[in-house]
Amino acid sequence: MAETLITFDHVKKNYGNKQAVDDVSFTVNRGEIFVLVGASGSGKTTTLRMINELLEPTYGNIYFNGKRIKDYNVRELRLQTGYVLQQIALFPNMTVAQNVALIPSMKKQSKADTSTLVDQLLNDVDLDPQTYRDRMPDELSGGEQQRVGILRAFAGQPQIVLMDEPFSALDPISRTQLQNLVIDIHHRLNTTVVFVTHDMDEALKLGDRIGVMRLGKLLQVGTPDEIVRHPADQFVQRLFENSMAHDVYHVLLSKLSVMGYLQDVNDPRTTASGDERVTLTGDQTVSDALTPLESSEAVLIQSEGGPARLLTRDQLFKFIGDYRSH
């Protein structure tokens, strides 16, 4: 069972008569990427900023490791929290190495260990330490600055990293590269991430789970597949219907054969135990294959004029993942 790191318990945030966050309850599991997605004014950034006490809730409680956030010493809380903003916010009077080393130094990590860590992290994001460690932020491109900002957030090995629309100002290529970087660092360090975005494809690519917000309310929490296949209401459905993930479910199974995701087998019509397999045709879609693959490891795909071939559950999930990463 997943271990809960963050809990929102009937949280509200008011600005005068305006309710920015309206009775929101959800949990964030340790080690997951949890994405809050919604349009401008939906309350997602306000929700994020309450996690590290940049804002205080008007009502309700937020818990971090089972302890109310308002009972933490603010400095102690923020040393356990990395933060990445759209505006990058590197310290302009510090070198790249000094920016990345900021939190490890504040935690009294030795200079030798910190220097080794900085070089390792720079190498991990294809910034040669010999070239970049002594550069100033104004000598970097926007994408390079954002990479350094991400490294700084993760370098102190915080329990959670908060990311507030960090890639929205970047070009599509840099954006894709940095999305992949976050996924890679997250997998290697198993750091919990709460990520805010207005981009549905970004939410679906990054999120282990997604919370959909509108006008301060949390409409639905679920995995990307749950939200795309079983939207809570028409608003959520419309929000995601033009997303890449929505498109993937309409791909013909015959295309998966051409792309190499199907397998040749000697006797594809029966399982090893002799049970008859579910058979689909090449003009059916990925969506049609999902239900039978919930209870079976593979289905049979019969394309017109060709031999029957197997689509395994693992290969279908690989195709969906590959499709989203492009």
mmCIF file of C-alpha atoms in Angstrom, residues 23 37 76 86 111 145 149 174 182 188 199 205 223 259-260 277 280 294 299 309 317:
data_model
loop_
_atom_site.group_PDB
_atom_site.id
_atom_site.type_symbol
_atom_site.label_atom_id
_atom_site.label_comp_id
_atom_site.label_asym_id
_atom_site.label_seq_id
_atom_site.Cartn_x
_atom_site.Cartn_y
_atom_site.Cartn_z
ATOM 1 C CA ASP A 23 -12.879 22.566 0.257
ATOM 2 C CA VAL A 37 -3.776 20.620 -13.837
ATOM 3 C CA GLU A 76 12.856 23.141 8.754
ATOM 4 C CA GLN A 86 8.626 29.339 -14.220
ATOM 5 C CA LYS A 111 32.631 20.814 0.647
ATOM 6 C CA GLN A 145 19.099 28.041 -16.559
ATOM 7 C CA GLY A 149 17.174 25.324 -11.356
ATOM 8 C CA SER A 174 13.583 22.344 -24.480
ATOM 9 C CA VAL A 182 12.373 15.379 -14.385
ATOM 10 C CA ARG A 188 16.685 7.640 -9.852
ATOM 11 C CA ASP A 199 -0.931 21.661 -20.316
ATOM 12 C CA LYS A 205 3.163 12.460 -19.592
ATOM 13 C CA THR A 223 -4.117 7.973 -12.993
ATOM 14 C CA MET A 259 5.279 -0.640 -35.776
ATOM 15 C CA GLY A 260 6.527 -3.940 -34.370
ATOM 16 C CA ARG A 277 -7.789 -16.114 -26.453
ATOM 17 C CA LEU A 280 -9.687 -8.599 -32.103
ATOM 18 C CA GLU A 294 -7.226 -6.240 -17.842
ATOM 19 C CA VAL A 299 -5.034 -10.873 -27.037
ATOM 20 C CA ARG A 309 -0.376 -12.233 -34.022
ATOM 21 C CA PHE A 317 1.572 -0.312 -22.291
#
